CSV table of C-alpha atoms and ligand atoms in Angstrom, one decimal:
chain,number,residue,atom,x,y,z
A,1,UNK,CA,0.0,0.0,0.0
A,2,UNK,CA,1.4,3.5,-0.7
A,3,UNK,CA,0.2,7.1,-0.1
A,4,UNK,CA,-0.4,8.8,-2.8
A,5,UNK,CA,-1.6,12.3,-4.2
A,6,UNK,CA,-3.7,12.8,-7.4
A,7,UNK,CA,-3.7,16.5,-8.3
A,8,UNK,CA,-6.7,17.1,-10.5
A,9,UNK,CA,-8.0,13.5,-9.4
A,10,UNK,CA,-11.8,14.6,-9.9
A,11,UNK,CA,-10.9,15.1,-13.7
A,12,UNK,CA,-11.5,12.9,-16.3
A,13,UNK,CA,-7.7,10.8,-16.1
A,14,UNK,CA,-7.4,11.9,-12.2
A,15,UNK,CA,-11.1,10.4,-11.7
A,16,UNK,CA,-9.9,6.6,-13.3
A,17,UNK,CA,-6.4,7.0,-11.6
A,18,UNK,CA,-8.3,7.3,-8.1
A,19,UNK,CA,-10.5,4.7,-8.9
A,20,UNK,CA,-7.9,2.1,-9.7
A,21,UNK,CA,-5.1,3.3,-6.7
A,22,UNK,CA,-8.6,2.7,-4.5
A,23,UNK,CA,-8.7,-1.1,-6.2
A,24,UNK,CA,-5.1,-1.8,-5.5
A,25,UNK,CA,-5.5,-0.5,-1.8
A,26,UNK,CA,-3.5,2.9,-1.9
A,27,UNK,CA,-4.3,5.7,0.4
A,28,UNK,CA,-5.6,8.6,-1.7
A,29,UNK,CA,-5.6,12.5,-1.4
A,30,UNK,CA,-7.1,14.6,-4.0
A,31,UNK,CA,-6.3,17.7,-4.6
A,32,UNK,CA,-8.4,19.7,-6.8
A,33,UNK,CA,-10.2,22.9,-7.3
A,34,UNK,CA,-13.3,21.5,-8.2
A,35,UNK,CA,-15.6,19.1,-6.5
A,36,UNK,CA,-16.2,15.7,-7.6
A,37,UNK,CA,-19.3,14.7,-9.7
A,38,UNK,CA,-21.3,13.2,-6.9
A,39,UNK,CA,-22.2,10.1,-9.0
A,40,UNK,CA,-18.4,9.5,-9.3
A,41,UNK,CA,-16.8,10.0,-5.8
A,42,UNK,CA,-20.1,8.0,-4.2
A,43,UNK,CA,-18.1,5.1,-4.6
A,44,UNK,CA,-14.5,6.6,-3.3
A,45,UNK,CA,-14.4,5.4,0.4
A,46,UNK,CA,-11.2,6.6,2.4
A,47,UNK,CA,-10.7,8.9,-0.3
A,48,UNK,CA,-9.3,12.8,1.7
A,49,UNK,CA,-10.4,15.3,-0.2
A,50,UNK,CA,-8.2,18.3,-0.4
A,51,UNK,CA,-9.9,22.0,-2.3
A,52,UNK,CA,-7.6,24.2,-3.6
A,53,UNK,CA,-5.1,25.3,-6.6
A,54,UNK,CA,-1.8,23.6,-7.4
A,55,UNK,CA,-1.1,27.6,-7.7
A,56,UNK,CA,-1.1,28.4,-4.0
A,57,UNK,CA,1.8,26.3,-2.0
A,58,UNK,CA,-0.2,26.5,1.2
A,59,UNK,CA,-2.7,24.9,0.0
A,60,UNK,CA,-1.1,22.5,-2.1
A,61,UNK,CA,0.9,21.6,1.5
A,62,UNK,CA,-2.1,20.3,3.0
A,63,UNK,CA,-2.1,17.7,0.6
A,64,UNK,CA,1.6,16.8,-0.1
A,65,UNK,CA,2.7,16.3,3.2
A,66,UNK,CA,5.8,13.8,4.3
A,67,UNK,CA,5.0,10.6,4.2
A,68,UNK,CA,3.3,10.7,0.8
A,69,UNK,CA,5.2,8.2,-1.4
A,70,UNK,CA,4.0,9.5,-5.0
A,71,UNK,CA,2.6,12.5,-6.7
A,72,UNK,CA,0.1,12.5,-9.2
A,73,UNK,CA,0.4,15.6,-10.8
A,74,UNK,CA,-2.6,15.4,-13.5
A,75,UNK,CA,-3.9,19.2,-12.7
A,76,UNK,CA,-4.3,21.6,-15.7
A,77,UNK,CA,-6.7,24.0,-17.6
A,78,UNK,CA,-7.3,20.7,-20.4
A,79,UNK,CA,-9.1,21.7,-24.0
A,80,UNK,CA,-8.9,24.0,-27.2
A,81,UNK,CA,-12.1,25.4,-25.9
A,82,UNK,CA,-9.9,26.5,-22.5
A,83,UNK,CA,-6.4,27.5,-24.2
A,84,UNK,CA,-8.2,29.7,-26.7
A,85,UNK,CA,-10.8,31.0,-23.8
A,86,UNK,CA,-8.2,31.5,-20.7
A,87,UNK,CA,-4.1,31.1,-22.1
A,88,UNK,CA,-3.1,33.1,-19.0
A,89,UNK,CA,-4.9,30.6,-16.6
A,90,UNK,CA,-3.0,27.5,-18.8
A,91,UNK,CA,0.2,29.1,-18.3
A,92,UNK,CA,0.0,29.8,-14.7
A,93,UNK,CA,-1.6,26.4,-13.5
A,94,UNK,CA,1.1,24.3,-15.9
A,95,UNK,CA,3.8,26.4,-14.7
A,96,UNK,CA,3.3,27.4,-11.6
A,97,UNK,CA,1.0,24.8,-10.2
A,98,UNK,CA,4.0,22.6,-11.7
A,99,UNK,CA,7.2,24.6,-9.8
A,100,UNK,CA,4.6,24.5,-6.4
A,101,UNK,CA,4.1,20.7,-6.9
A,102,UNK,CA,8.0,20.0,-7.5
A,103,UNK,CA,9.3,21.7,-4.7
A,104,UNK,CA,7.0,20.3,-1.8
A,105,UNK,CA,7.6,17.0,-4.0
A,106,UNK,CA,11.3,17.9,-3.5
A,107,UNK,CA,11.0,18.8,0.1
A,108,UNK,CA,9.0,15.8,1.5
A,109,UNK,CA,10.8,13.0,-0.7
A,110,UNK,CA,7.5,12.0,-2.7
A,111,UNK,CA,8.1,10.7,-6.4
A,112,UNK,CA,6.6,13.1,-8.9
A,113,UNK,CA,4.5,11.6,-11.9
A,114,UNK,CA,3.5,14.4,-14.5
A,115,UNK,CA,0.7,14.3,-16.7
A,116,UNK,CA,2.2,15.8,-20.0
A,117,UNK,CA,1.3,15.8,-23.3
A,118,UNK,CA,1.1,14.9,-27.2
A,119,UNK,CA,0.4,18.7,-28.1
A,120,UNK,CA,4.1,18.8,-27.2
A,121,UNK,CA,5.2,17.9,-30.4
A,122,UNK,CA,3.0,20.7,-32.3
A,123,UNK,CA,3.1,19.9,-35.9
A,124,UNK,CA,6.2,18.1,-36.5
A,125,UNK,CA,5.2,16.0,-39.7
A,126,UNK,CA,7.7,13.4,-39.1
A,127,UNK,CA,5.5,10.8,-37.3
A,128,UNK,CA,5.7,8.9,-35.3
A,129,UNK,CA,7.0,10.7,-33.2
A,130,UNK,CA,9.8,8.8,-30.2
A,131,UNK,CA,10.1,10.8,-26.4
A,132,UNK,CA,13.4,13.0,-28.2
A,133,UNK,CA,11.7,14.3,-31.4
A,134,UNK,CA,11.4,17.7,-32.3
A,135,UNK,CA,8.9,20.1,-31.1
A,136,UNK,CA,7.6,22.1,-34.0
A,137,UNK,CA,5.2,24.9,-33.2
A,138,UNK,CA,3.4,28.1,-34.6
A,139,UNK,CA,3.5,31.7,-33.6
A,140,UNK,CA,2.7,32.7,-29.9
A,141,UNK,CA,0.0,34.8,-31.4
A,142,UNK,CA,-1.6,31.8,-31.4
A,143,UNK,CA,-3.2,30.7,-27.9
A,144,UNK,CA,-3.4,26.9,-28.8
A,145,UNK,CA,0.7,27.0,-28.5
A,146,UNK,CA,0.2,28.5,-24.7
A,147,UNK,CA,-0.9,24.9,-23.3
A,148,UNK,CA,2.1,23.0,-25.5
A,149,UNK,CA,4.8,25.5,-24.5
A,150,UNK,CA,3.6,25.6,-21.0
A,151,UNK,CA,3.8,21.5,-20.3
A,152,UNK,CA,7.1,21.8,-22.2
A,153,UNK,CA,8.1,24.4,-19.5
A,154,UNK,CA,6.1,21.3,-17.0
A,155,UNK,CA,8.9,19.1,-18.5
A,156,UNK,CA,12.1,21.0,-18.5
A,157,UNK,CA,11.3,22.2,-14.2
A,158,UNK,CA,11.0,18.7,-13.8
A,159,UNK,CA,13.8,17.3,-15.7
A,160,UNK,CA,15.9,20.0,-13.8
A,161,UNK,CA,14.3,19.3,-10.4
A,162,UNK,CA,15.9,15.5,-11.2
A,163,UNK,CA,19.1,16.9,-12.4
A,164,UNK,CA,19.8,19.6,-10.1
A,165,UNK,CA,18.3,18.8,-7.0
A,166,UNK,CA,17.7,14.9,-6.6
A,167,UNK,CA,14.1,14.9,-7.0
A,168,UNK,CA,12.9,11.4,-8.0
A,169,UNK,CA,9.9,12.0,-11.1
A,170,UNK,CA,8.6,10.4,-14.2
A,171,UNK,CA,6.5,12.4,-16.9
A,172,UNK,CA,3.9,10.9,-19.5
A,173,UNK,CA,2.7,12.0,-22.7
A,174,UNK,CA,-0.6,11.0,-23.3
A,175,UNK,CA,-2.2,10.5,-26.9
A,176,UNK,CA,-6.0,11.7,-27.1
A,177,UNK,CA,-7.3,9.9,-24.8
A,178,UNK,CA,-11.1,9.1,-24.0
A,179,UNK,CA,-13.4,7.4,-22.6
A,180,UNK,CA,-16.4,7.5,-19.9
A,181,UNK,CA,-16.7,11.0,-17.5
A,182,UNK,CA,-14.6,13.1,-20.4
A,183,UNK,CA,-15.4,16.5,-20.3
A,184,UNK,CA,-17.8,17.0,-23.6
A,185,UNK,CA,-15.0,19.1,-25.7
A,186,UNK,CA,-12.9,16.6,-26.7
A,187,UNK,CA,-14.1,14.5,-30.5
A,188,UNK,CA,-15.1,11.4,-29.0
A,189,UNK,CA,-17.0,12.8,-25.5
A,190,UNK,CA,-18.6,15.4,-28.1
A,191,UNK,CA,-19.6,13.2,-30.5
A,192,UNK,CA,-20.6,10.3,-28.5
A,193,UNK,CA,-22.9,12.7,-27.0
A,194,UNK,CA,-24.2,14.8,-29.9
A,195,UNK,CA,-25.0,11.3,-31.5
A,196,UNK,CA,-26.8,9.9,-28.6
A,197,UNK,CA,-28.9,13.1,-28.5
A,198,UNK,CA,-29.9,12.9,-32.5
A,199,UNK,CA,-27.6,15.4,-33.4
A,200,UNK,CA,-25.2,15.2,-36.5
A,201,UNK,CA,-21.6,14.7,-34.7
A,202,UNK,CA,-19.4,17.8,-36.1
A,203,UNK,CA,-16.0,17.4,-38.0
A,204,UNK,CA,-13.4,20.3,-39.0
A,205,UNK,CA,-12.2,20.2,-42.7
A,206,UNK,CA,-13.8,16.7,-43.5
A,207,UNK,CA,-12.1,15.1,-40.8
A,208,UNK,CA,-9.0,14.4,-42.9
A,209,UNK,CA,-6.9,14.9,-39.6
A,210,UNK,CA,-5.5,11.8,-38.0
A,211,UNK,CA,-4.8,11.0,-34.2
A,212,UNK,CA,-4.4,7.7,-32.1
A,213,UNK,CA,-7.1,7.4,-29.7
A,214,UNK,CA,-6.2,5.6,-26.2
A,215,UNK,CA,-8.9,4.0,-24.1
A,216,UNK,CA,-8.8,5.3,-20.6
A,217,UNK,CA,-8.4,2.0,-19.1
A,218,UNK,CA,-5.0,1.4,-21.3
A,219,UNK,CA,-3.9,4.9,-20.3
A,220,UNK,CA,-4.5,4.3,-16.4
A,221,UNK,CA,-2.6,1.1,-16.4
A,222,UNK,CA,0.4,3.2,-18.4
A,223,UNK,CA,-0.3,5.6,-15.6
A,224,UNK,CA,-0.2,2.5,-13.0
A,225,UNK,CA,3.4,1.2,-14.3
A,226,UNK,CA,5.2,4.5,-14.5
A,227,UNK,CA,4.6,5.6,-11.1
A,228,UNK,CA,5.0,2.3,-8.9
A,229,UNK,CA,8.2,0.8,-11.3
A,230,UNK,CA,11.6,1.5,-10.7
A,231,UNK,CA,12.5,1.4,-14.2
A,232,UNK,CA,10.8,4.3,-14.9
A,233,UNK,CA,12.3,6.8,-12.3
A,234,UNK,CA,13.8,9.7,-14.4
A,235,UNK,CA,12.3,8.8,-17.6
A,236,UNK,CA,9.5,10.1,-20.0
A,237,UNK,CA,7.6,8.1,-21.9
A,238,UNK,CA,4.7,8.5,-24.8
A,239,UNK,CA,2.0,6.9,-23.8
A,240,UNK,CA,-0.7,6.1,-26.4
A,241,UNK,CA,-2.6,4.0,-29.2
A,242,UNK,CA,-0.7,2.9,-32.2
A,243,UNK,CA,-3.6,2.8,-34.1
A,244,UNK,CA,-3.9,6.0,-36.2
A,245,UNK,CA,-7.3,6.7,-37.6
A,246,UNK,CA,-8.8,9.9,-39.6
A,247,UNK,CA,-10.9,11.6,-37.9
A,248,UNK,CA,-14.1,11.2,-40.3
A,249,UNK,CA,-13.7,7.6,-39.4
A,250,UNK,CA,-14.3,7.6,-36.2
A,251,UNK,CA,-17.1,9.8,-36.2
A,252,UNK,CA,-18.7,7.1,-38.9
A,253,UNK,CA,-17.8,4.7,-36.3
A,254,UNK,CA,-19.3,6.8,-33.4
A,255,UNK,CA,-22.7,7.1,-35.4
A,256,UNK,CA,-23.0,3.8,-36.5
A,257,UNK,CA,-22.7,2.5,-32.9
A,258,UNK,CA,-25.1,4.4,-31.6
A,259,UNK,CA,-27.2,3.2,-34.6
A,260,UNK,CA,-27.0,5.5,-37.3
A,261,UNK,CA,-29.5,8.0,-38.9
A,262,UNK,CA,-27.4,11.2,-37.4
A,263,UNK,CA,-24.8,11.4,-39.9
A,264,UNK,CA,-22.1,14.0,-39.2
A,265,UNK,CA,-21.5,17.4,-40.4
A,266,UNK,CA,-18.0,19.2,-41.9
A,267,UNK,CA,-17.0,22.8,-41.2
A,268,UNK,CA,-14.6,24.5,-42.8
A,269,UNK,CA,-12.2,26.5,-40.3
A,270,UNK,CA,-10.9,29.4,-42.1
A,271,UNK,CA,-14.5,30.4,-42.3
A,272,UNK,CA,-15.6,29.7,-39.1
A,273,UNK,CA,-12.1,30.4,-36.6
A,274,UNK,CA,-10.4,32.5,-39.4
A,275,UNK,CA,-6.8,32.4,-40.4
A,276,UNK,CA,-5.0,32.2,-37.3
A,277,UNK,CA,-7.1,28.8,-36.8
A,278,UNK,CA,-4.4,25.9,-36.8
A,279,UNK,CA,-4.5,22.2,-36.6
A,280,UNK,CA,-2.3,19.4,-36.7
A,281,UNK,CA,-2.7,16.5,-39.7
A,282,UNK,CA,-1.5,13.7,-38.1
A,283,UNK,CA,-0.3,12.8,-34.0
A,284,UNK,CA,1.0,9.2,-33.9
A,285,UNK,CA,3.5,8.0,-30.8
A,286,UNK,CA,6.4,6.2,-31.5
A,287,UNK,CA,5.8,3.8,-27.9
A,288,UNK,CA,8.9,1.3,-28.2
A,289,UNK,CA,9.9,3.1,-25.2
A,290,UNK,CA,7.2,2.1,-22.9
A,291,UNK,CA,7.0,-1.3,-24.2
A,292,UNK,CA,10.5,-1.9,-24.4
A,293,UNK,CA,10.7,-0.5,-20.2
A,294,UNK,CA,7.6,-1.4,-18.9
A,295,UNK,CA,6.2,-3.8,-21.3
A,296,UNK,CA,2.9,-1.5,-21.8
A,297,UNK,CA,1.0,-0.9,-24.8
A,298,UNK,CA,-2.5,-0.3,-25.9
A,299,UNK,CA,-4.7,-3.4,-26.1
A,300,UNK,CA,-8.4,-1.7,-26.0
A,301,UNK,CA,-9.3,-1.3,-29.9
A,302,UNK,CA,-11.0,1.8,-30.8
A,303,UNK,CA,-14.5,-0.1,-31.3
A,304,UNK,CA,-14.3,-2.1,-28.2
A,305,UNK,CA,-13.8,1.4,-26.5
A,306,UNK,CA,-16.3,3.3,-28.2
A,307,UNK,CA,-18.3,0.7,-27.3
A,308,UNK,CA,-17.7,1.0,-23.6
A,309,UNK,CA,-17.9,4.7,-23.5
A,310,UNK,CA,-21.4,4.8,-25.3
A,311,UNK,CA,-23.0,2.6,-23.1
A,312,UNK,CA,-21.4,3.7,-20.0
A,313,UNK,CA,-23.0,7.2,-21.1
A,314,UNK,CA,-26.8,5.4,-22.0
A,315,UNK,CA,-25.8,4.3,-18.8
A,316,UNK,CA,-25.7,8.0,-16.9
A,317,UNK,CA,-27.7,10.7,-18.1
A,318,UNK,CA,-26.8,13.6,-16.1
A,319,UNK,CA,-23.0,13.1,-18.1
A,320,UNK,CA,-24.9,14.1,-21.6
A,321,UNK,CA,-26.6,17.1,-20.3
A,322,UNK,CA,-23.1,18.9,-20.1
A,323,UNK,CA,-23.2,22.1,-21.5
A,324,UNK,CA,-21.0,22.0,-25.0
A,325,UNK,CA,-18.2,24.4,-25.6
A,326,UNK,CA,-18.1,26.8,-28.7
A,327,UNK,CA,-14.7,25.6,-30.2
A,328,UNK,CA,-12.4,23.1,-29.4
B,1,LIG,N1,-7.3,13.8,-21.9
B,1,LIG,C1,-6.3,13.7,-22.7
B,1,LIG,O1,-6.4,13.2,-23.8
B,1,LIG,C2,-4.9,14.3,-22.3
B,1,LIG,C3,-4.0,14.3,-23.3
B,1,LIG,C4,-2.7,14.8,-23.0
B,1,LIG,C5,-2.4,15.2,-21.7
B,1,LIG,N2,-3.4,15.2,-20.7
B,1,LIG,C6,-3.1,15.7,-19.4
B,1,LIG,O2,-3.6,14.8,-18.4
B,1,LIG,C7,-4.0,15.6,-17.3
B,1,LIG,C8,-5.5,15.3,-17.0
B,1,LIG,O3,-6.3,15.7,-18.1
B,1,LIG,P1,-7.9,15.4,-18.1
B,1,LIG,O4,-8.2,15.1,-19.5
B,1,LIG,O5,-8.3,14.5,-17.0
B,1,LIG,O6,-8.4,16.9,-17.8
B,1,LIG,P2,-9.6,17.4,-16.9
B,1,LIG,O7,-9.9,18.8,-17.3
B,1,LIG,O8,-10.8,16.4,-16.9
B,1,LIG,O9,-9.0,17.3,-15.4
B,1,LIG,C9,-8.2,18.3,-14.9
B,1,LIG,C10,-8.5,18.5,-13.5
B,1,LIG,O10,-7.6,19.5,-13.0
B,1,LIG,C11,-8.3,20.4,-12.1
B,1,LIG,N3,-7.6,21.7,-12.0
B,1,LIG,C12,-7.6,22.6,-13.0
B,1,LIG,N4,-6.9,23.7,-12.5
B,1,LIG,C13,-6.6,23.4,-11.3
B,1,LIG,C14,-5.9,24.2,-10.3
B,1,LIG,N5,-5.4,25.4,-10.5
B,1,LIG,N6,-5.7,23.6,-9.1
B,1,LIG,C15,-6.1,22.3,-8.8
B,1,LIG,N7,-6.8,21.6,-9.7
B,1,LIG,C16,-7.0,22.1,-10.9
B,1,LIG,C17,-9.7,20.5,-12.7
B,1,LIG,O11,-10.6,20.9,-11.8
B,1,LIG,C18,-9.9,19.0,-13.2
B,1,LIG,O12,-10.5,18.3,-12.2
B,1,LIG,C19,-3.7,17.0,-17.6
B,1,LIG,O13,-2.5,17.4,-17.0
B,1,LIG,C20,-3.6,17.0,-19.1
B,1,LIG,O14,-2.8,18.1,-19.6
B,1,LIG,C21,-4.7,14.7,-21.0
């Protein structure tokens, strides 16, 4: 049994992550500045609950105190919708929340696991992409670039933290991940959702994009190994399907589970975001790494997992009455 923190552990990751430390008999703290959906933490017993922002050391110190044996550091302002809505507010809580959770990390002697990310990469078109490939990104007068720059910034205060101070961490790089409980501004959630309601599921520029879609549960056993193994002390590690799929597919794939009729809908993003509006054509992982170290990699495929996800969400109403975001 360990002690363990899970910042942003009533999220969607943070919310599986508790549930599966609670299965292997872990004492949990959450941290978060939000309160848990009551249908989720109904089941969390033992679970201390600790409200605040990863910002404010104090309050982060009531939750990382000595004797906690890893850090789940999973907090962030997560979704297009939020970088292009609040980029101050993604910089701050991946850079500062980040600093604060290193250095009480550092001064208690917990491990540190970060939560990074794929947007890392930006647009390098040299997929797939291994932990040491370039980062390619557009103009800082574009707010999508605040949340990659900012977990980049995540990266190098940890890596230094390791380097210059002894600090014992581990950082992730999830690939679009989804399943049950995601927040309804991500493709799948928003589509799953729009198609269960008998609305026509919304793709940008014909959905010719391509991305690897992890299942939750695959990501949260990643999640599982890098932060109880040895071997992954000091080390990064993409973490994600190898499965790469156009985005018009799975939205076909979406509708027809849910049993057609819907159909889907294209827009064209110059017209609707204007110029500065940029995506990325294709996110793949190289993940030799992980299996090679840890011996993970995906298992769920991506029907078996929209599967799950669409009837988890027949399953619980009150999760497709979210309000939808404009953009994302
Ligand atoms: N979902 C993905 O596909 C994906 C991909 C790459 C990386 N990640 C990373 O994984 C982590 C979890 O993402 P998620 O999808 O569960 O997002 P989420 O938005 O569902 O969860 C984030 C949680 O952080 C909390 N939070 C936000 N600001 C905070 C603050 N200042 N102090 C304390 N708590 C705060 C939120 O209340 C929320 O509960 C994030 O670090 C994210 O960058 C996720």
């Amino acid at each position: 049994m360990a002690r363990v923190v899970v910042t942003g552990g009533n999220g969607f990751i943070g919310s599986h992550l508790v549930d599966r430390l609670l299965r292997r008999g872990d004492e949990v703290v959450v941290f978060d500045s939000q309160e848990p959906h009551p249908q989720i933490a109904s089941s969390w017993e033992g679970v201390e609950e600790v409200r605040g922002s990863v910002c404010s050391p104090d309050q982060l110190a009531a939750a990382i105190r000595p004797g906690v044996d890893v850090v789940y550091h999973l907090a962030a302002v997560v979704g297009v919708d939020r970088y292009l809505a609040s980029p101050l507010d993604v910089i701050d809580v991946n850079f500062t929340g980040t600093r604060n959770v290193l250095d009480l990390a550092e001064r208690t002697g917990a491990k540190v696991v970060l939560a990074s990310t794929s947007e890392l990469f930006g647009k390098n078109p040299a997929v797939p992409w291994k932990e040491d490939a370039d980062r390619i990104l557009g103009t800082t007068e574009a707010d999508r670039w605040s949340y990659s720059s900012s977990k980049a910034l995540a990266e190098h205060l940890t890596f230094g933290y390791m380097r210059q101070r002894g600090l014992n961490a581990s950082i992730i790089r999830y690939f679009n991940v989804y399943g049950p409980r995601q927040r309804v501004s991500f493709l799948v959630s928003r589509s799953v959702v729009r198609a269960l309601r008998g609305e026509a599921p919304v793709v940008y520029d014909q959905g010719r994009q391509t991305r690897c879609f992890t299942y939750i549960d695959d990501a949260i056993d990643a999640t599982i190994e890098v932060g109880t193994r040895s071997e992954a002390d000091g080390e990064c590690f993409n973490v994600g399907s190898s499965d790469e799929v156009a985005i018009r597919d799975v939205v076909d794939l979406i509708v027809e589970l849910v049993g057609g009729g819907v159909g889907s809908t294209s827009i064209d993003t110059q017209d609707e975001f204007g110029a500065s509006y940029q995506d990325l054509d294709r996110r793949v992982p190289d993940t030799g790494k992980v299996f090679a170290q840890l011996g993970w990699k995906s298992s769920t495929s991506l029907r078996e997992g929209l599967e799950r996800t669409i009837r988890w969400a027949r399953e619980n109403p009150w999760w497709l009455e979210q309000p939808e975001p404009n953009a994302g």
